[in-house]
Amino acid sequence: MSLESIASIANVSMVDPAFGSMAAAQQQAGFSQMVSKGLGEVNQKLISTQTDLQQLAVGDVQNLHQVMINLEEARMSFQLLMQVRNRVLEAYQDVMKMSV
């Protein structure tokens, strides 16, 4: 098998709509997994921070500085999540306003 035959197979996969739709589906799955992973990480930080705050209220905290750092990290992660959400919504609205 020569390199030329491999190159021709690669070119067919780029032109064939069936292969293109499979690639688009893989990209969508990758994007949705990335979004789900990001949401999960932010949610985990918020849950961890809530637990730290409950321990702080009870007086069972050894390191107040670490609790405050975790709280600030969770706040900034949530703010970043909201900004990304707002940008995605703006982009969606712009696309919907476009005439075909």
Short mmCIF file of C-alpha atoms in Angstrom, two decimals:
data_model
loop_
_atom_site.label_atom_id
_atom_site.label_comp_id
_atom_site.label_asym_id
_atom_site.label_seq_id
_atom_site.Cartn_x
_atom_site.Cartn_y
_atom_site.Cartn_z
CA MET A 1 0.00 0.00 0.00
CA SER A 2 1.48 3.33 -1.04
CA LEU A 3 1.19 6.76 0.51
CA GLU A 4 -0.75 7.99 -2.50
CA SER A 5 -3.62 5.59 -1.81
CA ILE A 6 -3.76 6.75 1.81
CA ALA A 7 -3.84 10.37 0.68
CA SER A 8 -6.74 9.63 -1.69
CA ILE A 9 -8.71 8.05 1.16
CA ALA A 10 -8.10 11.14 3.30
CA ASN A 11 -9.33 13.39 0.48
CA VAL A 12 -12.52 11.34 0.05
CA SER A 13 -13.32 11.62 3.74
CA MET A 14 -13.09 15.42 3.50
CA VAL A 15 -15.40 15.61 0.47
CA ASP A 16 -17.98 12.94 1.27
CA PRO A 17 -20.97 14.44 3.16
CA ALA A 18 -21.44 11.25 5.19
CA PHE A 19 -17.93 11.53 6.58
CA GLY A 20 -18.40 15.26 7.14
CA SER A 21 -21.52 14.74 9.21
CA MET A 22 -19.69 12.18 11.34
CA ALA A 23 -16.91 14.69 11.96
CA ALA A 24 -19.45 17.38 12.86
CA ALA A 25 -21.17 15.00 15.28
CA GLN A 26 -17.82 14.26 16.92
CA GLN A 27 -17.12 17.99 17.26
CA GLN A 28 -20.55 18.57 18.79
CA ALA A 29 -20.00 15.73 21.23
CA GLY A 30 -16.61 17.21 22.10
CA PHE A 31 -18.11 20.65 22.67
CA SER A 32 -20.96 19.32 24.78
CA GLN A 33 -18.54 17.24 26.83
CA MET A 34 -16.33 20.28 27.33
CA VAL A 35 -19.29 22.37 28.49
CA SER A 36 -20.54 19.61 30.78
CA LYS A 37 -17.08 19.17 32.26
CA GLY A 38 -16.78 22.93 32.89
CA LEU A 39 -20.19 23.07 34.52
CA GLY A 40 -19.32 20.10 36.69
CA GLU A 41 -16.07 21.70 37.84
CA VAL A 42 -17.78 24.97 38.74
CA ASN A 43 -20.53 23.09 40.54
CA GLN A 44 -17.97 21.07 42.49
CA LYS A 45 -16.17 24.25 43.56
CA LEU A 46 -19.45 25.80 44.71
CA ILE A 47 -20.38 22.69 46.70
CA SER A 48 -16.93 22.57 48.28
CA THR A 49 -17.17 26.23 49.19
CA GLN A 50 -20.59 25.72 50.73
CA THR A 51 -19.18 22.92 52.88
CA ASP A 52 -16.27 25.16 53.93
CA LEU A 53 -18.67 27.95 54.87
CA GLN A 54 -20.77 25.58 56.95
CA GLN A 55 -17.66 24.44 58.77
CA LEU A 56 -16.70 28.09 59.29
CA ALA A 57 -20.11 28.83 60.80
CA VAL A 58 -19.74 25.92 63.20
CA GLY A 59 -16.19 26.99 64.09
CA ASP A 60 -14.54 23.85 62.78
CA VAL A 61 -12.06 25.56 60.43
CA GLN A 62 -8.31 25.31 60.93
CA ASN A 63 -7.21 27.65 58.14
CA LEU A 64 -9.41 30.69 57.53
CA HIS A 65 -7.18 31.96 54.76
CA GLN A 66 -7.64 28.79 52.71
CA VAL A 67 -11.42 29.01 53.13
CA MET A 68 -11.39 32.58 51.86
CA ILE A 69 -9.15 31.66 48.92
CA ASN A 70 -11.48 28.78 47.99
CA LEU A 71 -14.47 31.10 48.29
CA GLU A 72 -12.89 33.65 45.97
CA GLU A 73 -11.90 30.96 43.44
CA ALA A 74 -15.47 29.64 43.39
CA ARG A 75 -16.86 33.16 42.98
CA MET A 76 -14.55 33.92 40.08
CA SER A 77 -15.27 30.56 38.43
CA PHE A 78 -18.99 31.26 38.63
CA GLN A 79 -18.54 34.77 37.24
CA LEU A 80 -16.52 33.37 34.34
CA LEU A 81 -19.24 30.79 33.70
CA MET A 82 -21.87 33.52 33.60
CA GLN A 83 -19.81 35.66 31.21
CA VAL A 84 -19.31 32.72 28.86
CA ARG A 85 -23.04 32.00 29.02
CA ASN A 86 -23.85 35.62 28.21
CA ARG A 87 -21.46 35.63 25.24
CA VAL A 88 -22.92 32.40 23.88
CA LEU A 89 -26.45 33.80 24.18
CA GLU A 90 -25.41 37.01 22.42
CA ALA A 91 -23.82 35.01 19.61
CA TYR A 92 -26.94 32.85 19.29
CA GLN A 93 -29.16 35.94 19.14
CA ASP A 94 -26.92 37.48 16.47
CA VAL A 95 -27.10 34.33 14.38
CA MET A 96 -30.89 34.22 14.72
CA LYS A 97 -31.13 37.84 13.54
CA MET A 98 -29.25 37.06 10.33
CA SER A 99 -31.31 36.75 7.20
CA VAL A 100 -30.66 33.77 4.99
#
